[in-house]
CSV table of C-alpha atoms in Angstrom, one decimal:
chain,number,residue,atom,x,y,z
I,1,UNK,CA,83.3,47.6,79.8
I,2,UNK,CA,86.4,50.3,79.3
I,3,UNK,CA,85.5,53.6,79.5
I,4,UNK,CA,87.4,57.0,80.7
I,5,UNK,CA,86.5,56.1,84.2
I,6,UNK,CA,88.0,52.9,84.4
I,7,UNK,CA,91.0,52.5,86.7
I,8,UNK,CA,92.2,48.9,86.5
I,9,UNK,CA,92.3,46.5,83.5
I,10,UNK,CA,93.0,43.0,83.7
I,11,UNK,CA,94.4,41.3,80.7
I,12,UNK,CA,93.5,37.7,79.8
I,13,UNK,CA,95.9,36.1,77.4
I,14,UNK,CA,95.8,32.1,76.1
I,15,UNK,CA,97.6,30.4,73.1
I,16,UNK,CA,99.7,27.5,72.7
I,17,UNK,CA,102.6,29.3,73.0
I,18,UNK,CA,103.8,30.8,76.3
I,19,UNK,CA,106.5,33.3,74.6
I,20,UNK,CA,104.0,34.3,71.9
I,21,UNK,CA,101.5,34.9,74.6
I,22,UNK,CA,103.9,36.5,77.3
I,23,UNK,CA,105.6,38.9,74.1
I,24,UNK,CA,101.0,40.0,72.8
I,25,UNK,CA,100.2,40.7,76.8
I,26,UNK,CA,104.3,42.5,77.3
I,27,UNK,CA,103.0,45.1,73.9
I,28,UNK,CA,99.5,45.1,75.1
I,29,UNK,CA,100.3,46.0,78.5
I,30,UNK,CA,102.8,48.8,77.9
I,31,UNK,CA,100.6,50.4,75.1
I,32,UNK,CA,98.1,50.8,77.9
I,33,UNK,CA,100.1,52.0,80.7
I,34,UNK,CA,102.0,54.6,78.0
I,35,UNK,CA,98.3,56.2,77.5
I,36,UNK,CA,97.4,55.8,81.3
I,37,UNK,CA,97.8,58.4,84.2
I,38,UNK,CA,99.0,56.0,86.5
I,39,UNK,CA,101.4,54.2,84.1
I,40,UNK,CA,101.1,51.6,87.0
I,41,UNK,CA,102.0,47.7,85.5
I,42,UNK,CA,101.0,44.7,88.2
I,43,UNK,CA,102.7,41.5,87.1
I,44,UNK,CA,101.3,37.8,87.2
I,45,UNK,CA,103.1,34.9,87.5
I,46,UNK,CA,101.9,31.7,86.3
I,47,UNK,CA,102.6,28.2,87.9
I,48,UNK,CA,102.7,26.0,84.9
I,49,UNK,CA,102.3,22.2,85.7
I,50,UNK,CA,105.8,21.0,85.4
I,51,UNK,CA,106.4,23.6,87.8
I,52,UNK,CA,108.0,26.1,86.3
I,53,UNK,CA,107.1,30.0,86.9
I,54,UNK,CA,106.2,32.3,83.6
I,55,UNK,CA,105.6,35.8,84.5
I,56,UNK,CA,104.0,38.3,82.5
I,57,UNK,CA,104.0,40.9,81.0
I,58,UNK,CA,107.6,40.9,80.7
I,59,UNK,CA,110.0,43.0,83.1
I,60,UNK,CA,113.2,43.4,80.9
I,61,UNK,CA,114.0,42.9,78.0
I,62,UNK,CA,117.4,41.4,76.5
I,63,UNK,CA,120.6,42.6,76.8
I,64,UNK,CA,122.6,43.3,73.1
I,65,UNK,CA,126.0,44.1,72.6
I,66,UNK,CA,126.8,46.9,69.6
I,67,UNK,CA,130.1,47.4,68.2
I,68,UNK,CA,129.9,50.9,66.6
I,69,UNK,CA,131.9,50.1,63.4
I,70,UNK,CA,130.0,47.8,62.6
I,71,UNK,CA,127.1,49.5,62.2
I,72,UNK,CA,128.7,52.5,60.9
I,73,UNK,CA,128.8,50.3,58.3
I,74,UNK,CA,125.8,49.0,57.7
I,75,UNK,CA,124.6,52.3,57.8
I,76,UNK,CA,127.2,54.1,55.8
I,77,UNK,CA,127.8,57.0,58.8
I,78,UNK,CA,130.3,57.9,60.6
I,79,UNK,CA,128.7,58.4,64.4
I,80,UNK,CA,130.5,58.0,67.6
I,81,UNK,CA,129.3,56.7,70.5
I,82,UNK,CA,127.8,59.0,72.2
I,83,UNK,CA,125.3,60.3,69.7
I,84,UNK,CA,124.5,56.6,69.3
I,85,UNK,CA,123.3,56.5,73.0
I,86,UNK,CA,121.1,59.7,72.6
I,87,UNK,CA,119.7,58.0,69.6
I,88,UNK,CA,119.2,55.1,71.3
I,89,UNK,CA,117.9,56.7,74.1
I,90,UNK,CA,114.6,58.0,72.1
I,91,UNK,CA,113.6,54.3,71.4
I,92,UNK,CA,113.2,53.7,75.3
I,93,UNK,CA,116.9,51.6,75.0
I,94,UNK,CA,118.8,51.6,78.4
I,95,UNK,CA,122.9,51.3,78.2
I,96,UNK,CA,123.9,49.4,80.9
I,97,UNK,CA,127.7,49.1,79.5
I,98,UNK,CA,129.6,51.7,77.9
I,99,UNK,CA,132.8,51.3,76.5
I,100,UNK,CA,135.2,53.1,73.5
I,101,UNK,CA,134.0,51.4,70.6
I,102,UNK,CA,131.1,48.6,72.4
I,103,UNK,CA,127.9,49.0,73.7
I,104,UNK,CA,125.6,47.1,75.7
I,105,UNK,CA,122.2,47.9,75.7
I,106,UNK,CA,119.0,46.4,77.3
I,107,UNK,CA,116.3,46.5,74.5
I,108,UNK,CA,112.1,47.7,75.9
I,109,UNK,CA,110.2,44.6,77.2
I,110,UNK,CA,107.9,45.4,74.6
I,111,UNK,CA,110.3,46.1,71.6
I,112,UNK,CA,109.5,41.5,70.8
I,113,UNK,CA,111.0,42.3,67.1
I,114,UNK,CA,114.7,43.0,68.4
I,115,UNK,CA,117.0,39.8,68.2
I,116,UNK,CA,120.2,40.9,67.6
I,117,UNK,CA,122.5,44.1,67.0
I,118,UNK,CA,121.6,44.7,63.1
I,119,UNK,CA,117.7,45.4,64.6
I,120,UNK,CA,119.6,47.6,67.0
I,121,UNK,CA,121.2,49.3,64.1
I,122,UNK,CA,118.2,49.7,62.2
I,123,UNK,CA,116.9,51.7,65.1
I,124,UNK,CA,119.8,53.7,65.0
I,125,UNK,CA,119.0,54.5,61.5
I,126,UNK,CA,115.5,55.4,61.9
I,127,UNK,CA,116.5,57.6,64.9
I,128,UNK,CA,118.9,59.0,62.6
I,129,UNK,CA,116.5,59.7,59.7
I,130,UNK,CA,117.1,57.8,56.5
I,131,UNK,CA,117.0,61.4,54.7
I,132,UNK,CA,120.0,62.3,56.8
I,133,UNK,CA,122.1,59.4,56.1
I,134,UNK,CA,120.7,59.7,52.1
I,135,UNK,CA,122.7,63.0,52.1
I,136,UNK,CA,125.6,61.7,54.2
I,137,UNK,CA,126.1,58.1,53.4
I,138,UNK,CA,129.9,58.1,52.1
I,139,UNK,CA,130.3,54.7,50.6
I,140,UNK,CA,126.7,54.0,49.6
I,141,UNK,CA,127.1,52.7,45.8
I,142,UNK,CA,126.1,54.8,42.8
I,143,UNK,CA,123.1,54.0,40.9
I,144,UNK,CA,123.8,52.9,37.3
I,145,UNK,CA,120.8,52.8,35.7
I,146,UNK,CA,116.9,53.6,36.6
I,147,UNK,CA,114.6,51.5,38.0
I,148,UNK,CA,112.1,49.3,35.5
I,149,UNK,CA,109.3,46.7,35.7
I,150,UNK,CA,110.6,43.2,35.8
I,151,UNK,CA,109.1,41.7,32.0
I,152,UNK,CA,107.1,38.9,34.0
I,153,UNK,CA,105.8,41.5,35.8
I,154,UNK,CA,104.6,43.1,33.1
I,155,UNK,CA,103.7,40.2,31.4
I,156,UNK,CA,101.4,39.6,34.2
I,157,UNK,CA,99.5,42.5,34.3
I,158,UNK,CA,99.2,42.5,31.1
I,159,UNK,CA,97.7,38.8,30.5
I,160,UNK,CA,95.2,40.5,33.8
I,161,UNK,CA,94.2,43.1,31.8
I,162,UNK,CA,93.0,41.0,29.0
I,163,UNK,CA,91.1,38.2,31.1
I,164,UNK,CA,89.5,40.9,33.3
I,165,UNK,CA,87.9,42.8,30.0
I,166,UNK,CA,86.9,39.1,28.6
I,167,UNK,CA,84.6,38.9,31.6
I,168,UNK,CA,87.1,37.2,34.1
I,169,UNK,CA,87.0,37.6,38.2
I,170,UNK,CA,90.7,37.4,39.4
I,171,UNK,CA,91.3,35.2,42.4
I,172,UNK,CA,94.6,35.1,44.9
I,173,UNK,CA,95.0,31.4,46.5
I,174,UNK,CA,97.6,31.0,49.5
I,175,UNK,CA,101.0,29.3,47.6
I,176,UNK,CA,100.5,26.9,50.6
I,177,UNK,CA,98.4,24.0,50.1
I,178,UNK,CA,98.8,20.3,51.2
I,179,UNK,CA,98.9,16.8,49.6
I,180,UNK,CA,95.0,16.1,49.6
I,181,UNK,CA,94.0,18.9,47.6
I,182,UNK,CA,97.4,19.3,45.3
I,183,UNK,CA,97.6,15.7,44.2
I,184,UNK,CA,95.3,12.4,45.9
I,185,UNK,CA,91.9,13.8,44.6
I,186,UNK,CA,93.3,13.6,41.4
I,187,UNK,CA,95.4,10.8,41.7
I,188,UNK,CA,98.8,12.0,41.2
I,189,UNK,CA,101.8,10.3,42.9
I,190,UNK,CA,104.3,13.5,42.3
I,191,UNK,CA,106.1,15.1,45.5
I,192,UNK,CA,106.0,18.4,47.0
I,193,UNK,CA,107.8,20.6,48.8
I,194,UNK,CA,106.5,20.2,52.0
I,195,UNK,CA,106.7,21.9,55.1
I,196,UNK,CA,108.8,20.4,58.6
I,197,UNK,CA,106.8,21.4,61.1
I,198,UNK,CA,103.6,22.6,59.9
I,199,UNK,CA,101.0,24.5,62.3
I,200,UNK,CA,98.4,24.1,60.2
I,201,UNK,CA,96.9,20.9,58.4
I,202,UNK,CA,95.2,22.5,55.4
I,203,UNK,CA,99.0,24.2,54.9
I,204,UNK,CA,101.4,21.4,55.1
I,205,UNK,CA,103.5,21.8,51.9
I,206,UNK,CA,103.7,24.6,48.6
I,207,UNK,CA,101.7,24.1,45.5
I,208,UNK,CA,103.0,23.0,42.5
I,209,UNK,CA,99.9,24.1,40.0
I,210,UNK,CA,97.2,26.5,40.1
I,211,UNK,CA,94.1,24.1,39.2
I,212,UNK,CA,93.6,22.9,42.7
I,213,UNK,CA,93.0,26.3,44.0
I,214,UNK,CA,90.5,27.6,41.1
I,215,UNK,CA,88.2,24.5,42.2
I,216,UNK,CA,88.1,25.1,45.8
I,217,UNK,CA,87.2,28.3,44.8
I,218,UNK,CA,84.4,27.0,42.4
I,219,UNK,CA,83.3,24.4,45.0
I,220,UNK,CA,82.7,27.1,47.4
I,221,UNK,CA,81.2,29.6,45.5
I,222,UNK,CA,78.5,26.3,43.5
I,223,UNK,CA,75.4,27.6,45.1
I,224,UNK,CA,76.0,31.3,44.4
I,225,UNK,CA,76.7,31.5,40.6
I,226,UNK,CA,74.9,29.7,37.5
I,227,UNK,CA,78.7,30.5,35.9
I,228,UNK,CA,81.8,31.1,37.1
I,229,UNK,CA,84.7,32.4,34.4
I,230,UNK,CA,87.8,33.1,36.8
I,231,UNK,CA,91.7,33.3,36.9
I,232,UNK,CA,94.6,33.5,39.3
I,233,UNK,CA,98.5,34.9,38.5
I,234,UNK,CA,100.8,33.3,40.8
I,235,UNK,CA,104.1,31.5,41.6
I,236,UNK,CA,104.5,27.5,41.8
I,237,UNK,CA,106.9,25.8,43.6
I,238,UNK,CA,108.2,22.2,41.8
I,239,UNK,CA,110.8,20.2,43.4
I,240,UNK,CA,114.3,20.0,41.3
I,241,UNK,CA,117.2,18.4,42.5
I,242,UNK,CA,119.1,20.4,40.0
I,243,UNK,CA,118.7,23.5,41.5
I,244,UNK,CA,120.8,24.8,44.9
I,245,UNK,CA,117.6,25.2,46.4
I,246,UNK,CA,115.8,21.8,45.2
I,247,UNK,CA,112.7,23.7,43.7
I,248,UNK,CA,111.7,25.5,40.5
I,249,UNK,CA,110.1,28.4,40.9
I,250,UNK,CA,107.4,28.9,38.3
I,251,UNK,CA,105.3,32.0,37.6
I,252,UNK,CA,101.7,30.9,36.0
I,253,UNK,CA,98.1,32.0,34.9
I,254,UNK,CA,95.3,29.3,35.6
I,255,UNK,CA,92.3,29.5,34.0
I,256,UNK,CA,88.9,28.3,34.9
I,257,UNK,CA,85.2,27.9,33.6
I,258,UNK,CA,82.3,26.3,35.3
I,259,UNK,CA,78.8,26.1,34.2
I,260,UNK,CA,76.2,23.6,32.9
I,261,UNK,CA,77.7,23.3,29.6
I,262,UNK,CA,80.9,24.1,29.7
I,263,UNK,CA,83.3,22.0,26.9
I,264,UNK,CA,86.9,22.1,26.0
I,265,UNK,CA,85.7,24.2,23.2
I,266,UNK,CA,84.9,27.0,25.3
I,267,UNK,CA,88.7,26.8,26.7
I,268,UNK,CA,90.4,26.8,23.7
I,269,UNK,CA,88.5,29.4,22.7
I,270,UNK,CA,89.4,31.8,25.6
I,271,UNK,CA,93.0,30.8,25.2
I,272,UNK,CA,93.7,31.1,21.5
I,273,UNK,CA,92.3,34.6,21.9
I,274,UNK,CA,94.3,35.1,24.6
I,275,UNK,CA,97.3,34.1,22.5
I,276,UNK,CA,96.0,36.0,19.6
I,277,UNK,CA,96.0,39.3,21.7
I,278,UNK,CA,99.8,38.4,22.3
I,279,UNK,CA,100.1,38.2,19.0
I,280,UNK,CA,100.4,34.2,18.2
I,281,UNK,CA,98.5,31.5,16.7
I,282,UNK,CA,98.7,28.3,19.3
I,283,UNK,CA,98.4,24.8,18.5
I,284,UNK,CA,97.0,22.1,20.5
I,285,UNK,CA,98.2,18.5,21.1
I,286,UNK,CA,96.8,15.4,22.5
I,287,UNK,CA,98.3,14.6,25.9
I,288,UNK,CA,97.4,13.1,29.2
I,289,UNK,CA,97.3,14.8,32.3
I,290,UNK,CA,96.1,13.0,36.1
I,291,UNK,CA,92.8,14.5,36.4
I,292,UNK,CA,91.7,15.5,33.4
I,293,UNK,CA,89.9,13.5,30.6
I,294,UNK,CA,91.9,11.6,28.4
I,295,UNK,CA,90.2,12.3,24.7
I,296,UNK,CA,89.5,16.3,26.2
I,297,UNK,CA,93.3,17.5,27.2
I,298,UNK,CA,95.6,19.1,24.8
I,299,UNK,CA,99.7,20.8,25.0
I,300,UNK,CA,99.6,24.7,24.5
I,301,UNK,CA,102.3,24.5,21.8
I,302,UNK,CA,103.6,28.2,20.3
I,303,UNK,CA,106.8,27.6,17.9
I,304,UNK,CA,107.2,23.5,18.7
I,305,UNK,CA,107.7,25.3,22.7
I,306,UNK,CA,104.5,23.6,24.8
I,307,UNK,CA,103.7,26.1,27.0
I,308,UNK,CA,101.1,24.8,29.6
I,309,UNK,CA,98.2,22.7,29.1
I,310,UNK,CA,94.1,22.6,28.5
I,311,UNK,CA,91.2,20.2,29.3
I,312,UNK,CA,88.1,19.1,31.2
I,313,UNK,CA,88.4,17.9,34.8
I,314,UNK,CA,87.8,14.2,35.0
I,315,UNK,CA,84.2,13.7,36.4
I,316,UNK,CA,85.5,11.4,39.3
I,317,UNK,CA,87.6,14.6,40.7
I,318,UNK,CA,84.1,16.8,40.2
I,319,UNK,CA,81.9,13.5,42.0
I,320,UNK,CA,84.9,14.1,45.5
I,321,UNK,CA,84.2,17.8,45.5
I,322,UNK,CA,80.7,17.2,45.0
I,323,UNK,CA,80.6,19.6,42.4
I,324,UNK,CA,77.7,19.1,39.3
I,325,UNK,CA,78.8,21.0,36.9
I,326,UNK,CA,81.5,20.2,34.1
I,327,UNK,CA,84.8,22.4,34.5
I,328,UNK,CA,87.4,23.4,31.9
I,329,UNK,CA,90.9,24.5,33.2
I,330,UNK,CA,94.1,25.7,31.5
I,331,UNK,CA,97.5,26.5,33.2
I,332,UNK,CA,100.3,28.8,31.2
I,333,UNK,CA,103.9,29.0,32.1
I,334,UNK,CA,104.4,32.1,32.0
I,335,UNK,CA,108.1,32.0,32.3
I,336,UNK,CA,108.1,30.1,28.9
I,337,UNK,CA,105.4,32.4,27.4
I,338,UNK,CA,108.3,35.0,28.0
I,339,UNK,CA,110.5,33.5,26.4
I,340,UNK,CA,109.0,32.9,22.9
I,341,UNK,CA,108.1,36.7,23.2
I,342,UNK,CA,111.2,37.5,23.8
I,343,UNK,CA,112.7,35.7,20.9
């Protein structure tokens, strides 16, 4: 145990990745040794089995070279050299090359976050004080106009609002999610956009719709609650060869309702008054949806624009999340809800 007595401290670092572990044991160490009378650091070095040596904590850190105009401006000053060392100089930075117009400077074994010179300039910056270079910035672009909410923004908390003071929990769900629970339990062949090299199984690719998420959530959450009325707000992510990026980004509420009875007349209720406090009158059209039952899934539709969708979860996708009670989902684009409010 660590008390104000103790002298020596070992620390005892693992992970599967040397660096990461060699950068948390380089910040760990120093913090210690800052707040320690001795501010003595022994260093270990590890014989891997391929032979090669890692030592730890780290001894140096990387050497950067800064060109002075350049971050002049970035910053929007007009400092010379020299102050830039004795700014420097309060961040632990050593120079080890001083010339007119470059530096070179060896970044704190600790400081992991520095990579190159614009982190270098940031330092600067901070060193500086960003309410100095506020007042002395000579090139920094005028502002043209204030500062406002973006509308889906406000659309959103708006649509929270409402839901929360019908009786609704708000959930957040990761935007990452993988192939099993986005698409095979409910039989859908669609792609995703999926991640190259993922570190996690359960986060392999982005979701493309919110429904997947609210019944995790219900499935875990089954033994706690008779009923369970919730909604999320969040961004999906749909693959578009028509964009530069080759994915649409969506913003859009999901709805769900789980208890012993529950029927797509209880969702269409909750959403027509939903729409109703937007101020339309929806209308609902037979459609088909992977997942949902056929005769018990409708089209949102507000002025001929469809709009998202409503329906029961299919009882086979309920029987592979062992879940026992029916479920009614909806999912709103939110993006095209904007637009027919904004027309």
């Amino acid at each position: 145990r660590v008390t104000v007595e103790t002298k020596n401290v070992i620390i005892d670092a693992t992970g599967i990745d040397p660096k990461t572990v060699i950068d948390m044991v380089t910040i760990m160490a120093y913090n210690i040794a800052e707040r320690s009378r001795g501010k003595k650091i022994v260093f270990v070095e590890a014989i891997m089995p391929d032979n090669t040596v890692l030592k730890a904590p780290r001894e140096k850190g990387v050497s950067i070279e800064i060109v002075s105009s350049k971050v002049n401006e970035v910053l929007g000053t007009g400092l010379d050299i020299e102050q830039m060392i004795e700014l420097l100089k309060k961040f632990d930075y050593k120079i080890t090359n001083n010339q007119k117009e470059q530096l070179v400077v060896t970044v704190p074994p600790y400081r992991v976050d520095v990579k190159s010179w614009i982190d270098v300039a940031e330092d600067i910056a901070m060193a500086y004080g960003y309410d100095t270079i506020g007042s002395t910035a000579y090139d920094l672009p005028k502002a043209t106009h204030p500062g406002r909410i973006h509308p889906l923004e406000f659309l959103s908390r708006l649509l929270r609002k409402i839901l929360v003071g019908m009786g609704f929990i708000e959930v957040v769900n990761y935007m990452m999610s993988n192939p099993e629970i986005q698409l095979r339990i409910f039989d859908i062949e669609d792609e995703l956009i999926t991640v190259t090299n993922p570190k996690m199984e359960k986060y392999t690719s982005l979701r493309r719709w919110l429904v997947p998420g609210l019944l995790e959530i219900i499935d875990a959450n089954k033994e706690k609650e008779t009923e369970i009325k919730i909604f999320e707000i969040g961004d999906v992510a749909i693959p578009d060869k028509s964009t530069d990026t080759g994915a649409r980004i969506e913003r859009r509420l999901g709805i769900a309702v789980s208890h012993k009875k529950a029927t797509l007349t209880d969702g269409l209720a909750i959403v027509s008054t939903l729409m109703e406090r937007l101020g339309f009158i929806p209308r609902y059209e037979k459609t088909v949806i992977k997942g949902l039952l056929p005769q018990r899934t409708a089209k949102i539709c507000i002025d001929n624009i469809e709009i998202g969708y409503i329906g029961e979860i299919h009882p086979k996708v309920l029987l592979r999340i062992e879940h026992d009670k029916p479920v009614v989902v909806s999912e709103i684009i939110l993006n095209k809800l904007l637009m027919v409010l904004r027309q």
